[in-house]
Amino acid sequence: MKVAGVSYEINWRTFTKGKSLFFPCLDPAAAQKELRPVFRRHKLSVVYKAVVDPKSGIRGLRVWRV
């Protein structure tokens, strides 16, 4: 899976309810559009939020499984 030009390998079985993923990117809206079909294909309910990571100060998209 590619998000903002970066390849990611995610074990979807370990992405359980309550867990989150952080995708560093400059345009969170574009990243969300790239991710939406992946989550639909895996039939996952998620919530998206554009955030700045408090530890590193990096801007990106945080996705929580609900």
Short mmCIF file of N, CA, C and O in Angstrom, two decimals:
data_model
loop_
_atom_site.label_atom_id
_atom_site.label_comp_id
_atom_site.label_asym_id
_atom_site.label_seq_id
_atom_site.Cartn_x
_atom_site.Cartn_y
_atom_site.Cartn_z
N MET A 1 0.84 -1.16 0.00
CA MET A 1 0.00 0.00 0.00
C MET A 1 0.90 1.23 0.00
O MET A 1 1.90 1.27 0.71
N LYS A 2 0.54 2.23 -0.80
CA LYS A 2 1.30 3.47 -0.87
C LYS A 2 0.45 4.63 -0.38
O LYS A 2 -0.70 4.77 -0.76
N VAL A 3 1.07 5.46 0.47
CA VAL A 3 0.42 6.68 0.95
C VAL A 3 1.43 7.80 0.80
O VAL A 3 2.54 7.71 1.35
N ALA A 4 1.06 8.82 0.07
CA ALA A 4 1.93 9.98 -0.16
C ALA A 4 3.29 9.56 -0.70
O ALA A 4 4.33 10.10 -0.32
N GLY A 5 3.30 8.55 -1.56
CA GLY A 5 4.52 8.10 -2.21
C GLY A 5 5.39 7.17 -1.39
O GLY A 5 6.46 6.78 -1.82
N VAL A 6 4.94 6.80 -0.20
CA VAL A 6 5.70 5.91 0.67
C VAL A 6 4.99 4.57 0.77
O VAL A 6 3.78 4.52 0.99
N SER A 7 5.73 3.47 0.60
CA SER A 7 5.14 2.13 0.68
C SER A 7 5.06 1.66 2.13
O SER A 7 6.01 1.84 2.89
N TYR A 8 3.92 1.07 2.49
CA TYR A 8 3.71 0.51 3.83
C TYR A 8 3.23 -0.92 3.71
O TYR A 8 2.44 -1.23 2.83
N GLU A 9 3.70 -1.78 4.60
CA GLU A 9 3.19 -3.14 4.72
C GLU A 9 2.54 -3.24 6.09
O GLU A 9 3.21 -3.08 7.12
N ILE A 10 1.24 -3.48 6.11
CA ILE A 10 0.49 -3.52 7.36
C ILE A 10 -0.15 -4.88 7.52
O ILE A 10 -0.80 -5.38 6.61
N ASN A 11 0.03 -5.46 8.69
CA ASN A 11 -0.64 -6.71 9.02
C ASN A 11 -2.04 -6.34 9.53
O ASN A 11 -2.20 -5.92 10.68
N TRP A 12 -3.04 -6.48 8.67
CA TRP A 12 -4.39 -6.04 9.00
C TRP A 12 -5.01 -6.83 10.14
O TRP A 12 -5.90 -6.35 10.81
N ARG A 13 -4.54 -8.05 10.39
CA ARG A 13 -5.08 -8.84 11.50
C ARG A 13 -4.72 -8.24 12.85
O ARG A 13 -5.43 -8.44 13.82
N THR A 14 -3.61 -7.52 12.92
CA THR A 14 -3.21 -6.91 14.19
C THR A 14 -3.78 -5.51 14.37
O THR A 14 -3.65 -4.93 15.45
N PHE A 15 -4.41 -4.96 13.34
CA PHE A 15 -5.03 -3.64 13.43
C PHE A 15 -6.43 -3.81 14.00
O PHE A 15 -7.42 -3.78 13.29
N THR A 16 -6.50 -3.98 15.32
CA THR A 16 -7.76 -4.27 15.99
C THR A 16 -8.42 -2.99 16.49
O THR A 16 -7.81 -1.91 16.48
N LYS A 17 -9.65 -3.10 16.95
CA LYS A 17 -10.41 -1.95 17.44
C LYS A 17 -9.65 -1.25 18.56
O LYS A 17 -9.10 -1.88 19.44
N GLY A 18 -9.62 0.08 18.48
CA GLY A 18 -8.93 0.89 19.47
C GLY A 18 -7.50 1.24 19.11
O GLY A 18 -6.92 2.15 19.70
N LYS A 19 -6.92 0.55 18.16
CA LYS A 19 -5.54 0.84 17.74
C LYS A 19 -5.55 1.94 16.68
O LYS A 19 -6.56 2.19 16.03
N SER A 20 -4.39 2.57 16.50
CA SER A 20 -4.29 3.63 15.50
C SER A 20 -3.02 3.47 14.69
O SER A 20 -2.07 2.81 15.10
N LEU A 21 -3.05 4.11 13.53
CA LEU A 21 -1.89 4.17 12.63
C LEU A 21 -1.62 5.63 12.33
O LEU A 21 -2.55 6.44 12.23
N PHE A 22 -0.34 5.98 12.19
CA PHE A 22 0.04 7.34 11.84
C PHE A 22 0.78 7.32 10.51
O PHE A 22 1.73 6.57 10.34
N PHE A 23 0.29 8.13 9.57
CA PHE A 23 0.91 8.24 8.26
C PHE A 23 1.44 9.66 8.09
O PHE A 23 0.67 10.60 7.95
N PRO A 24 2.77 9.85 8.15
CA PRO A 24 3.32 11.19 7.95
C PRO A 24 3.07 11.65 6.52
O PRO A 24 3.28 10.90 5.57
N CYS A 25 2.57 12.88 6.39
CA CYS A 25 2.29 13.43 5.05
C CYS A 25 2.07 14.93 5.15
O CYS A 25 1.77 15.45 6.22
N LEU A 26 2.22 15.62 4.04
CA LEU A 26 1.99 17.05 4.00
C LEU A 26 0.54 17.39 3.70
O LEU A 26 0.06 18.46 4.07
N ASP A 27 -0.17 16.49 3.02
CA ASP A 27 -1.56 16.73 2.64
C ASP A 27 -2.43 15.59 3.19
O ASP A 27 -2.66 14.59 2.51
N PRO A 28 -2.95 15.72 4.42
CA PRO A 28 -3.75 14.66 5.02
C PRO A 28 -5.02 14.33 4.23
O PRO A 28 -5.44 13.18 4.19
N ALA A 29 -5.63 15.32 3.58
CA ALA A 29 -6.84 15.05 2.81
C ALA A 29 -6.55 14.12 1.63
O ALA A 29 -7.32 13.20 1.35
N ALA A 30 -5.43 14.33 0.97
CA ALA A 30 -5.05 13.45 -0.15
C ALA A 30 -4.71 12.06 0.36
O ALA A 30 -5.06 11.06 -0.28
N ALA A 31 -4.04 11.98 1.50
CA ALA A 31 -3.72 10.67 2.08
C ALA A 31 -4.99 9.91 2.45
O ALA A 31 -5.09 8.70 2.25
N GLN A 32 -5.97 10.63 2.96
CA GLN A 32 -7.25 9.99 3.32
C GLN A 32 -7.93 9.42 2.08
O GLN A 32 -8.47 8.32 2.12
N LYS A 33 -7.87 10.14 0.98
CA LYS A 33 -8.47 9.65 -0.27
C LYS A 33 -7.76 8.39 -0.76
O LYS A 33 -8.39 7.50 -1.33
N GLU A 34 -6.44 8.32 -0.55
CA GLU A 34 -5.69 7.13 -0.95
C GLU A 34 -6.01 5.94 -0.05
O GLU A 34 -6.03 4.79 -0.50
N LEU A 35 -6.26 6.20 1.23
CA LEU A 35 -6.49 5.13 2.20
C LEU A 35 -7.93 4.59 2.19
O LEU A 35 -8.15 3.42 2.50
N ARG A 36 -8.88 5.43 1.86
CA ARG A 36 -10.29 5.05 1.93
C ARG A 36 -10.60 3.74 1.19
O ARG A 36 -11.24 2.84 1.77
N PRO A 37 -10.14 3.53 -0.05
CA PRO A 37 -10.44 2.26 -0.73
C PRO A 37 -9.81 1.04 -0.04
O PRO A 37 -10.38 -0.05 -0.06
N VAL A 38 -8.66 1.23 0.59
CA VAL A 38 -8.00 0.11 1.28
C VAL A 38 -8.85 -0.33 2.47
O VAL A 38 -9.10 -1.52 2.66
N PHE A 39 -9.34 0.63 3.25
CA PHE A 39 -10.16 0.28 4.41
C PHE A 39 -11.50 -0.30 3.99
O PHE A 39 -12.03 -1.20 4.65
N ARG A 40 -12.05 0.19 2.90
CA ARG A 40 -13.31 -0.40 2.39
C ARG A 40 -13.10 -1.84 1.94
O ARG A 40 -13.93 -2.72 2.20
N ARG A 41 -11.98 -2.11 1.26
CA ARG A 41 -11.69 -3.45 0.79
C ARG A 41 -11.54 -4.43 1.95
O ARG A 41 -11.97 -5.57 1.87
N HIS A 42 -10.95 -3.97 3.06
CA HIS A 42 -10.77 -4.81 4.24
C HIS A 42 -11.98 -4.75 5.18
O HIS A 42 -11.96 -5.38 6.24
N LYS A 43 -13.01 -3.97 4.81
CA LYS A 43 -14.24 -3.83 5.59
C LYS A 43 -13.95 -3.37 7.02
O LYS A 43 -14.44 -3.93 7.99
N LEU A 44 -13.13 -2.32 7.13
CA LEU A 44 -12.75 -1.77 8.43
C LEU A 44 -13.43 -0.41 8.63
O LEU A 44 -13.43 0.43 7.73
N SER A 45 -13.98 -0.20 9.82
CA SER A 45 -14.53 1.11 10.19
C SER A 45 -13.43 1.90 10.87
O SER A 45 -12.84 1.44 11.85
N VAL A 46 -13.16 3.09 10.34
CA VAL A 46 -12.08 3.91 10.88
C VAL A 46 -12.51 5.36 11.02
O VAL A 46 -13.50 5.79 10.43
N VAL A 47 -11.73 6.11 11.81
CA VAL A 47 -11.90 7.55 11.97
C VAL A 47 -10.57 8.18 11.61
O VAL A 47 -9.52 7.72 12.04
N TYR A 48 -10.61 9.26 10.81
CA TYR A 48 -9.41 9.95 10.36
C TYR A 48 -9.29 11.29 11.07
O TYR A 48 -10.30 11.94 11.33
N LYS A 49 -8.05 11.72 11.33
CA LYS A 49 -7.83 13.06 11.85
C LYS A 49 -6.45 13.54 11.44
O LYS A 49 -5.46 12.83 11.62
N ALA A 50 -6.40 14.76 10.91
CA ALA A 50 -5.12 15.38 10.57
C ALA A 50 -4.51 15.88 11.88
O ALA A 50 -5.15 16.60 12.64
N VAL A 51 -3.27 15.47 12.16
CA VAL A 51 -2.64 15.80 13.44
C VAL A 51 -1.17 16.16 13.24
O VAL A 51 -0.58 15.91 12.19
N VAL A 52 -0.60 16.73 14.28
CA VAL A 52 0.84 16.91 14.38
C VAL A 52 1.27 16.00 15.53
O VAL A 52 0.79 16.15 16.65
N ASP A 53 2.15 15.06 15.24
CA ASP A 53 2.61 14.11 16.25
C ASP A 53 3.30 14.86 17.38
O ASP A 53 4.27 15.60 17.13
N PRO A 54 2.81 14.71 18.62
CA PRO A 54 3.39 15.49 19.72
C PRO A 54 4.84 15.13 20.05
O PRO A 54 5.59 15.98 20.51
N LYS A 55 5.24 13.90 19.79
CA LYS A 55 6.61 13.49 20.12
C LYS A 55 7.62 14.02 19.12
O LYS A 55 8.68 14.50 19.49
N SER A 56 7.28 13.92 17.83
CA SER A 56 8.26 14.28 16.80
C SER A 56 7.97 15.62 16.11
O SER A 56 8.84 16.15 15.44
N GLY A 57 6.75 16.13 16.25
CA GLY A 57 6.38 17.38 15.59
C GLY A 57 6.11 17.21 14.11
O GLY A 57 6.06 18.19 13.37
N ILE A 58 5.91 15.96 13.66
CA ILE A 58 5.67 15.68 12.25
C ILE A 58 4.18 15.72 11.96
O ILE A 58 3.37 15.15 12.70
N ARG A 59 3.81 16.39 10.88
CA ARG A 59 2.42 16.49 10.45
C ARG A 59 2.02 15.24 9.70
O ARG A 59 2.82 14.67 8.96
N GLY A 60 0.76 14.81 9.88
CA GLY A 60 0.31 13.62 9.17
C GLY A 60 -1.15 13.31 9.43
O GLY A 60 -1.91 14.15 9.91
N LEU A 61 -1.51 12.08 9.11
CA LEU A 61 -2.88 11.60 9.26
C LEU A 61 -2.89 10.43 10.24
O LEU A 61 -2.16 9.45 10.07
N ARG A 62 -3.69 10.56 11.30
CA ARG A 62 -3.85 9.48 12.27
C ARG A 62 -5.18 8.80 11.95
O ARG A 62 -6.18 9.44 11.69
N VAL A 63 -5.15 7.45 11.95
CA VAL A 63 -6.35 6.65 11.64
C VAL A 63 -6.58 5.69 12.80
O VAL A 63 -5.69 4.94 13.16
N TRP A 64 -7.78 5.77 13.38
CA TRP A 64 -8.17 4.87 14.46
C TRP A 64 -9.19 3.86 13.96
O TRP A 64 -10.10 4.22 13.22
N ARG A 65 -9.06 2.63 14.39
CA ARG A 65 -10.07 1.62 14.07
C ARG A 65 -11.15 1.67 15.15
O ARG A 65 -10.85 1.67 16.33
N VAL A 66 -12.40 1.72 14.71
CA VAL A 66 -13.53 1.77 15.65
C VAL A 66 -14.43 0.57 15.46
O VAL A 66 -14.42 -0.07 14.45
#
